[in-house]
XYZ file of C-alpha atoms in Angstrom:
576
model
C 96.434 108.654 127.699
C 93.223 107.572 125.871
C 89.965 108.291 127.547
C 87.895 105.115 127.638
C 84.155 105.684 127.324
C 81.238 103.220 127.632
C 79.004 105.659 125.769
C 80.335 108.684 123.995
C 76.913 110.457 123.901
C 76.308 109.699 127.574
C 79.751 111.174 128.368
C 78.895 114.410 126.518
C 75.469 114.752 128.084
C 76.641 114.184 131.590
C 79.654 116.486 131.503
C 78.436 119.996 131.069
C 81.532 121.430 132.570
C 84.081 119.819 130.214
C 87.314 121.692 129.928
C 88.890 122.486 126.566
C 91.819 120.049 127.032
C 89.326 117.139 127.306
C 87.423 118.263 124.237
C 90.744 118.699 122.414
C 91.674 115.162 123.226
C 88.276 113.843 122.117
C 88.292 115.824 118.845
C 91.842 114.641 117.976
C 90.755 111.036 118.390
C 87.623 111.469 116.401
C 89.466 113.341 113.595
C 91.718 110.324 113.232
C 89.079 107.594 113.437
C 85.650 109.265 112.910
C 82.525 109.065 115.030
C 80.640 105.773 115.529
C 77.283 107.634 115.039
C 76.310 110.754 113.232
C 74.292 111.850 116.218
C 77.396 111.852 118.393
C 79.021 114.309 115.935
C 75.954 116.605 116.120
C 76.000 116.383 119.923
C 79.705 117.280 119.960
C 79.018 120.328 117.720
C 76.204 121.495 120.027
C 78.513 121.110 123.086
C 81.245 123.015 121.426
C 78.916 125.966 120.768
C 78.111 126.071 124.545
C 81.712 126.407 125.595
C 83.045 129.761 126.599
C 85.328 130.812 125.105
C 84.510 129.001 121.863
C 86.904 126.337 120.767
C 89.534 127.279 118.245
C 89.204 127.094 114.480
C 91.564 124.092 114.628
C 89.087 122.182 116.800
C 86.121 122.987 114.520
C 88.249 121.770 111.572
C 88.950 118.598 113.476
C 85.140 118.096 113.874
C 84.692 118.520 110.102
C 87.591 116.105 109.479
C 85.919 113.494 111.736
C 82.704 113.710 109.617
C 84.775 113.252 106.464
C 86.321 110.136 107.957
C 82.924 108.459 108.127
C 81.952 109.899 104.641
C 79.243 112.133 105.959
C 80.007 114.906 103.478
C 76.488 116.452 103.547
C 76.603 116.633 107.366
C 80.012 118.222 107.288
C 78.840 120.866 104.869
C 75.803 121.600 107.059
C 78.131 122.163 110.038
C 80.326 124.379 107.894
C 77.385 126.510 106.788
C 76.117 126.794 110.382
C 79.630 127.958 111.471
C 79.447 130.726 108.914
C 75.978 131.740 110.015
C 77.199 132.027 113.612
C 80.291 133.949 112.482
C 82.652 131.254 113.901
C 86.150 131.885 112.516
C 87.306 129.845 109.621
C 90.679 129.471 107.920
C 92.127 127.927 104.761
C 92.080 124.488 106.342
C 88.335 124.733 107.087
C 87.647 125.966 103.559
C 89.713 123.131 102.078
C 87.791 120.557 104.048
C 84.487 122.106 102.832
C 85.761 122.141 99.233
C 86.652 118.414 99.550
C 83.140 117.655 100.848
C 81.581 119.532 97.876
C 83.698 117.498 95.483
C 82.879 114.257 97.150
C 79.250 115.287 97.115
C 79.455 115.949 93.301
C 79.015 119.679 93.758
C 82.213 121.013 92.153
C 80.369 124.172 91.145
C 79.873 125.050 94.820
C 83.494 124.060 95.507
C 84.689 126.677 92.947
C 82.416 129.262 94.532
C 84.058 128.552 97.880
C 87.443 129.075 96.178
C 86.288 132.575 95.165
C 85.297 133.296 98.784
C 88.717 132.101 100.043
C 90.336 134.762 97.791
C 87.920 137.429 98.845
C 88.772 136.741 102.519
C 92.486 137.248 101.751
C 93.393 133.554 102.339
C 95.969 131.920 100.015
C 94.735 128.669 98.560
C 97.461 126.019 98.807
C 98.410 122.986 96.765
C 95.998 120.827 98.879
C 93.050 123.102 97.987
C 93.785 123.029 94.274
C 94.525 119.386 94.218
C 91.158 118.723 95.834
C 89.383 120.769 93.094
C 91.154 119.016 90.315
C 90.255 115.627 91.839
C 86.636 116.840 92.113
C 86.547 117.522 88.449
C 87.906 113.979 87.806
C 85.084 112.555 90.038
C 82.534 114.392 87.930
C 84.067 112.857 84.694
C 85.608 116.200 83.663
C 89.108 114.686 83.127
C 90.129 116.933 80.280
C 89.140 120.100 82.192
C 90.919 118.737 85.324
C 94.156 118.107 83.386
C 93.910 121.527 81.753
C 93.378 123.303 85.118
C 96.232 121.452 86.735
C 98.672 122.262 84.020
C 97.583 125.939 83.973
C 98.176 126.182 87.751
C 101.635 124.684 87.355
C 102.428 126.918 84.286
C 101.383 130.081 86.142
C 103.392 129.028 89.244
C 100.220 129.076 91.335
C 101.212 125.751 92.877
C 104.384 123.702 93.110
C 103.163 120.140 92.900
C 105.171 117.408 94.458
C 105.126 113.600 93.931
C 102.161 113.182 96.259
C 100.155 115.751 94.285
C 100.871 114.042 90.969
C 100.215 110.626 92.367
C 96.823 111.785 93.709
C 95.674 113.180 90.403
C 97.071 110.322 88.249
C 95.442 107.782 90.560
C 92.138 109.622 90.265
C 92.340 109.650 86.485
C 93.167 105.955 86.373
C 90.359 104.958 88.729
C 87.883 106.844 86.521
C 89.193 105.058 83.400
C 91.089 107.980 81.861
C 94.320 106.026 81.278
C 95.386 108.048 78.269
C 95.029 111.379 80.150
C 96.897 109.884 83.131
C 99.770 108.743 80.854
C 99.917 112.254 79.326
C 100.127 113.769 82.889
C 102.743 111.101 83.829
C 104.990 112.334 80.912
C 104.246 115.948 81.790
C 105.539 115.437 85.362
C 108.718 113.962 83.970
C 109.224 116.943 81.740
C 108.692 119.225 84.707
C 111.564 117.472 86.577
C 109.388 115.540 89.057
C 110.680 112.024 89.078
C 107.922 109.374 89.329
C 108.306 106.879 92.141
C 107.355 103.241 92.508
C 103.815 104.238 93.506
C 103.424 106.340 90.308
C 104.702 103.610 88.062
C 102.384 101.084 89.821
C 99.318 103.286 89.332
C 99.871 103.744 85.627
C 101.001 100.080 85.009
C 97.774 98.893 86.789
C 95.578 101.123 84.597
C 97.326 100.095 81.368
C 97.043 96.410 82.243
C 93.318 96.820 82.958
C 92.962 98.313 79.445
C 94.898 95.367 78.144
C 97.741 97.665 76.983
C 100.271 95.319 78.423
C 103.139 95.990 76.078
C 102.935 99.663 77.045
C 103.005 98.610 80.714
C 106.069 96.433 80.071
C 107.769 99.441 78.444
C 107.136 101.429 81.593
C 108.542 98.571 83.628
C 111.723 98.720 81.548
C 111.808 102.493 81.993
C 111.621 102.059 85.803
C 114.894 100.054 85.836
C 116.602 102.581 83.536
C 115.468 105.485 85.717
C 116.746 103.747 88.939
C 113.212 103.310 90.358
C 112.995 99.928 92.049
C 109.877 97.744 91.319
C 108.253 96.095 94.268
C 106.144 92.954 94.622
C 103.000 94.912 93.605
C 104.703 95.876 90.348
C 105.365 92.241 89.433
C 101.879 91.204 90.550
C 100.236 93.838 88.382
C 102.232 92.754 85.296
C 101.589 89.064 85.959
C 97.900 89.824 86.234
C 97.974 91.782 82.987
C 99.889 88.989 81.138
C 97.528 86.330 82.471
C 94.566 88.301 81.187
C 95.867 88.063 77.616
C 97.186 84.492 77.962
C 100.877 85.285 77.538
C 101.968 82.373 79.691
C 105.640 82.337 78.609
C 106.011 85.927 79.737
C 104.291 85.047 82.949
C 106.891 82.298 83.587
C 109.669 84.733 82.700
C 108.435 87.246 85.191
C 108.054 84.618 87.941
C 111.702 83.603 87.396
C 112.873 87.269 87.331
C 110.963 87.950 90.553
C 112.920 85.295 92.385
C 116.242 86.308 90.954
C 115.564 89.815 92.352
C 114.524 88.146 95.719
C 110.846 89.057 95.304
C 109.129 85.844 96.200
C 105.544 85.179 95.073
C 103.031 86.027 97.856
C 99.445 84.908 98.404
C 98.243 87.536 95.947
C 100.665 86.275 93.221
C 99.510 82.725 93.656
C 95.841 83.795 93.676
C 96.328 85.624 90.389
C 97.649 82.376 88.854
C 94.846 80.252 90.305
C 92.301 82.774 88.913
C 93.963 82.832 85.481
C 94.174 79.069 85.209
C 90.491 78.781 86.387
C 89.271 81.212 83.729
C 91.152 79.177 81.104
C 89.435 75.987 82.404
C 92.776 74.595 83.545
C 91.578 73.419 87.006
C 94.294 70.864 87.466
C 96.877 73.606 86.961
C 95.038 75.864 89.400
C 95.037 73.088 92.005
C 98.778 72.476 91.421
C 99.447 76.173 92.103
C 97.535 75.864 95.446
C 99.735 72.852 96.304
C 102.906 74.743 95.384
C 101.904 77.788 97.491
C 101.297 75.593 100.507
C 104.676 73.927 100.023
C 106.260 77.378 99.984
C 104.573 78.452 103.220
C 102.017 80.714 101.566
C 98.558 79.552 102.626
C 95.485 80.070 100.395
C 92.882 82.628 101.579
C 89.298 83.231 100.734
C 90.314 85.042 97.486
C 92.380 82.010 96.344
C 89.517 79.579 96.981
C 86.974 81.912 95.386
C 89.091 81.873 92.209
C 89.178 78.059 92.250
C 85.353 77.954 92.767
C 84.861 80.318 89.927
C 87.040 78.151 87.667
C 84.887 75.055 88.429
C 81.699 77.031 87.848
C 82.963 78.263 84.426
C 83.436 74.579 83.465
C 79.887 73.858 84.630
C 81.209 71.778 87.542
C 79.151 73.420 90.243
C 79.037 70.486 92.643
C 82.931 70.446 92.604
C 82.843 74.145 93.348
C 80.536 73.519 96.243
C 82.976 70.965 97.611
C 85.693 73.778 97.583
C 83.362 75.698 99.961
C 83.467 72.712 102.375
C 87.285 72.602 102.028
C 87.454 76.255 102.905
C 85.351 75.991 106.004
C 87.178 72.859 106.999
C 90.401 74.905 107.049
C 88.808 77.604 109.133
C 88.548 80.052 106.237
C 85.190 81.867 106.341
C 83.474 82.270 102.933
C 82.587 85.782 102.029
C 79.803 87.351 99.889
C 81.806 86.670 96.735
C 82.027 82.963 97.607
C 78.251 82.722 97.826
C 77.705 84.915 94.775
C 79.964 82.635 92.704
C 78.064 79.490 93.748
C 74.668 80.997 93.369
C 75.533 82.146 89.874
C 76.945 78.744 89.095
C 73.760 76.884 90.224
C 71.540 79.397 88.366
C 73.436 78.838 85.140
C 73.005 75.067 85.512
C 69.233 75.797 85.985
C 69.501 74.508 89.646
C 67.680 77.516 90.970
C 66.391 75.798 94.179
C 69.965 75.003 95.175
C 70.831 78.675 94.619
C 67.898 79.716 96.833
C 69.083 77.340 99.560
C 72.557 79.050 99.537
C 70.805 82.437 99.531
C 68.907 81.512 102.674
C 72.107 80.292 104.347
C 73.856 83.597 103.940
C 72.258 85.472 106.936
C 73.147 82.464 109.091
C 76.817 83.090 108.146
C 76.486 86.786 109.000
C 76.452 87.736 105.317
C 73.970 90.211 103.737
C 73.155 89.418 100.117
C 74.048 92.185 97.675
C 72.027 93.544 94.716
C 74.096 91.254 92.560
C 72.933 88.239 94.636
C 69.253 89.137 94.265
C 69.575 89.864 90.516
C 71.346 86.468 89.923
C 68.448 84.625 91.486
C 65.946 86.669 89.606
C 67.745 85.858 86.346
C 67.742 82.155 87.457
C 63.946 82.143 87.910
C 63.347 83.893 84.609
C 65.757 81.526 82.690
C 63.825 78.565 83.948
C 60.454 80.066 82.921
C 59.437 80.586 86.634
C 58.389 84.249 86.208
C 55.665 83.995 88.855
C 58.319 82.978 91.470
C 60.591 85.729 90.099
C 57.781 88.263 90.908
C 57.411 86.910 94.440
C 61.169 87.047 94.993
C 61.225 90.575 93.728
C 58.412 91.612 96.055
C 60.212 89.943 99.022
C 63.305 91.847 98.025
C 61.399 95.155 98.225
C 59.804 94.202 101.552
C 63.378 93.727 102.964
C 64.046 97.347 102.201
C 66.559 96.704 99.440
C 67.059 99.854 97.474
C 66.348 99.331 93.768
C 68.958 100.266 91.218
C 68.948 100.395 87.383
C 70.701 96.977 87.223
C 67.837 95.257 89.177
C 65.195 96.950 86.957
C 67.000 95.941 83.775
C 67.076 92.320 85.108
C 63.354 92.404 85.694
C 62.605 94.032 82.215
C 64.785 91.517 80.422
C 63.253 88.571 82.243
C 59.664 89.701 81.647
C 60.270 90.124 77.922
C 62.025 86.776 77.628
C 59.046 85.139 79.372
C 56.587 86.709 76.848
C 55.254 89.121 79.448
C 55.563 92.187 77.248
C 52.563 94.053 78.788
C 53.969 93.434 82.314
C 57.403 94.610 81.113
C 56.073 97.857 79.769
C 54.097 98.486 82.998
C 57.188 97.776 84.983
C 59.218 100.166 82.813
C 56.624 103.041 83.484
C 56.613 102.194 87.176
C 60.433 102.401 87.260
C 60.282 105.863 85.709
C 57.628 106.992 88.258
C 59.994 105.886 91.065
C 62.632 108.297 89.826
C 65.004 105.745 88.186
C 66.400 107.165 84.921
C 66.711 104.531 82.237
C 70.075 104.433 80.538
C 70.898 103.123 77.030
C 71.111 99.521 78.131
C 67.543 99.715 79.467
C 66.336 101.026 76.087
C 68.206 98.284 74.300
C 66.326 95.675 76.353
C 63.056 97.434 75.492
C 63.799 97.612 71.782
C 64.834 93.951 71.683
C 61.777 92.803 73.751
C 59.382 94.825 71.563
C 60.845 93.467 68.402
C 60.609 89.848 69.621
C 57.118 90.300 70.733
C 55.944 91.594 67.362
C 55.932 95.359 68.186
C 58.426 96.553 65.635
C 56.711 99.928 65.135
C 56.888 100.756 68.875
C 60.612 99.622 68.943
C 61.383 101.813 65.897
C 59.625 104.860 67.508
C 61.559 104.276 70.760
C 64.832 103.976 68.992
C 64.308 107.164 66.952
C 63.382 109.006 70.191
C 66.726 108.207 71.954
C 68.509 111.475 70.849
C 65.523 113.500 72.224
C 66.130 111.793 75.591
C 69.806 112.855 75.545
C 70.949 109.298 74.825
C 73.251 108.148 72.097
C 72.632 104.622 70.736
C 75.476 102.227 71.440
C 76.543 99.137 69.553
C 73.928 97.002 71.477
C 71.013 99.398 70.791
C 71.876 99.390 67.090
C 72.238 95.623 67.028
C 68.777 95.090 68.630
C 67.091 97.430 66.106
C 68.936 96.007 63.156
C 67.971 92.477 64.284
C 64.286 93.519 64.538
C 64.363 94.974 61.010
C 66.071 91.850 59.554
C 63.527 89.550 61.257
C 60.759 91.477 59.513
C 62.491 91.366 56.095
C 63.358 95.021 56.108
C 66.927 94.467 54.928
C 67.248 97.817 53.036
C 66.278 99.759 56.218
C 68.530 97.506 58.331
C 71.491 98.297 56.087
C 70.708 102.024 56.192
C 70.767 101.904 59.967
C 74.063 99.983 59.798
C 75.587 102.721 57.627
C 74.198 105.422 60.012
C 75.802 103.573 62.878
C 79.269 103.787 61.198
C 78.711 107.415 60.294
C 78.010 108.198 63.996
C 81.395 106.712 65.043
C 79.788 103.718 66.692
C 82.098 100.949 65.625
C 80.327 97.704 64.571
C 81.308 94.540 66.413
C 81.044 90.879 65.486
C 77.427 90.670 66.659
C 76.161 93.378 64.253
C 77.839 91.782 61.286
C 76.620 88.365 62.092
C 73.087 89.724 62.614
C 73.130 91.408 59.201
C 74.641 88.391 57.454
C 72.007 86.037 58.823
C 69.317 88.517 57.752
C 70.768 88.418 54.203
C 70.974 84.539 54.281
C 67.321 84.174 55.534
C 66.070 86.399 52.716
C 68.413 84.986 50.062
C 70.344 88.208 49.512
C 73.521 86.332 48.979
C 75.528 89.034 47.103
C 75.056 91.419 50.053
C 76.085 88.649 52.492
C 79.355 88.253 50.551
C 80.149 92.000 50.876
C 79.387 91.897 54.618
C 81.533 88.799 55.158
C 84.511 90.407 53.398
C 84.115 93.545 55.446
C 83.691 91.595 58.690
C 86.877 89.557 57.997
C 88.832 92.730 57.156
C 87.902 94.039 60.607
C 89.224 90.895 62.297
C 85.866 89.280 63.159
C 84.588 85.854 62.168
C 81.222 84.146 61.742
C 79.635 82.898 64.954
C 78.066 79.478 65.528
C 74.491 80.644 64.506
C 75.702 82.113 61.168
C 77.776 79.091 60.274
C 74.903 76.667 61.218
C 72.473 78.685 59.060
C 74.841 78.508 56.075
C 75.431 74.755 56.530
C 71.693 74.299 56.741
C 71.233 76.120 53.404
C 73.787 73.799 51.841
C 71.983 70.757 53.193
C 68.765 71.923 51.592
C 70.535 71.455 48.273
C 69.284 74.768 47.028
C 70.735 75.204 43.533
C 71.543 78.902 43.676
C 74.647 80.117 41.852
C 75.162 82.987 44.271
C 74.788 80.729 47.303
C 77.334 78.238 45.941
C 79.770 81.140 45.268
C 79.191 82.351 48.796
C 79.871 78.919 50.312
C 83.094 78.590 48.330
C 84.271 81.963 49.644
C 83.001 81.278 53.183
C 83.853 77.571 53.534
C 87.033 76.931 51.460
């Protein structure tokens, strides 16, 4: 029978003579659901220390588990350390919980030291202990080391992993973006005689589809049937999502037909995927038809469905129509969520209707919704894009006064906006302030700085900053190279820009369409038409094409009637 308490902390304070059975019951409940407040957990621990005899190691482990439930990993480790100071007995379960907390707390090094202590005490680590360590390595982005450790443990017969173990590790790899490593482990488990189940296939199919490797995912789907593993509605939804993402509509229709043949009928999630896909393609009529169809089939749209429809309208620039969808939702008793408001706020900001976005922002608390960092950054961008940098500053200060914790994304938004509003001095001051506050700039931050400095006539500062990146432990990415190359081209330093382009390729940073177009425009501006031809041929060989700016520039040169043999040859090649 569940003990009903008006106040957990009052109950503990007012019952100094609690018997062990009552504590056992409380601990069991809290280990399942967690504490409402961290103070209650601390109070429970203090009370346990006062009991004579002391509660068993199982009960202390349940207390640690209750802290893990509410993601208080640091607090759980503090309790664990205190237990050891007081010589309270521990067992393999207690150690495994502590190892899990270390891994969740990004301290895998300490987790491995606990593994050594387990062995010194004569305990035998089990499959849960080792699986936790492997997952910890994955969390810390050491996927290769995690896979190597796991395979070594299996090879030496230290553990006998089951389907749950494999699924846990494969899921961790996929969630961290290590799809290739996950697929390797998937094949390994098959060779070891552990048959993947529907969950395993769904995990890998999902990751492959996210990476747009849909044909590989379809191959796994066929393998499922051949292996006698039955797909479920989630399998079909994952593949339909993947196919929608790459616009393979005929295959989508085929899968929808196959679903119904196998008695898997589209659910709300299936229909929402289709609404989202049609919306992203700008096919709003088709998206609305899907909603009509789902209602006819007894599947009623939810907030996700309507958010997808609103997003589709916003992508077409039809923000007022998107706003009317919000009214439709609320009229049907469906409460909008934070995503609903973020979509509309972003839509209004892109249409330069920042005041409408601010109105929505102010309505959010009335709906019981707290704006996210994304919401704040969207409005900041809106102010900057409309040249209202003074209001952006005020909004930023109001954000800080509300106790919003700054992250690197917010700082990048401020930096970019200040530079684009010709406030280079303020931008640099903000960058130094950001560093003083302990926020570590990443490569995207430096790309914004390099671009801003170049556009504000500080090429030398930009060059020095770019050259200092390796000393800061940062490797320039394609955006950083593009910003620096653009700055050099704008200053007529084509030779240096081309050298940097060659260095980029030598450093295994693959050029994209933006880099090629930047260099080609540089060559056209400075009448280096022969080099432009070489770059165009190389760009086309890599599957890229000229963007609108490059094409417009070339057409402008033609209209100027410049009689240059190399230019005419270039135009014949470029504009057949």
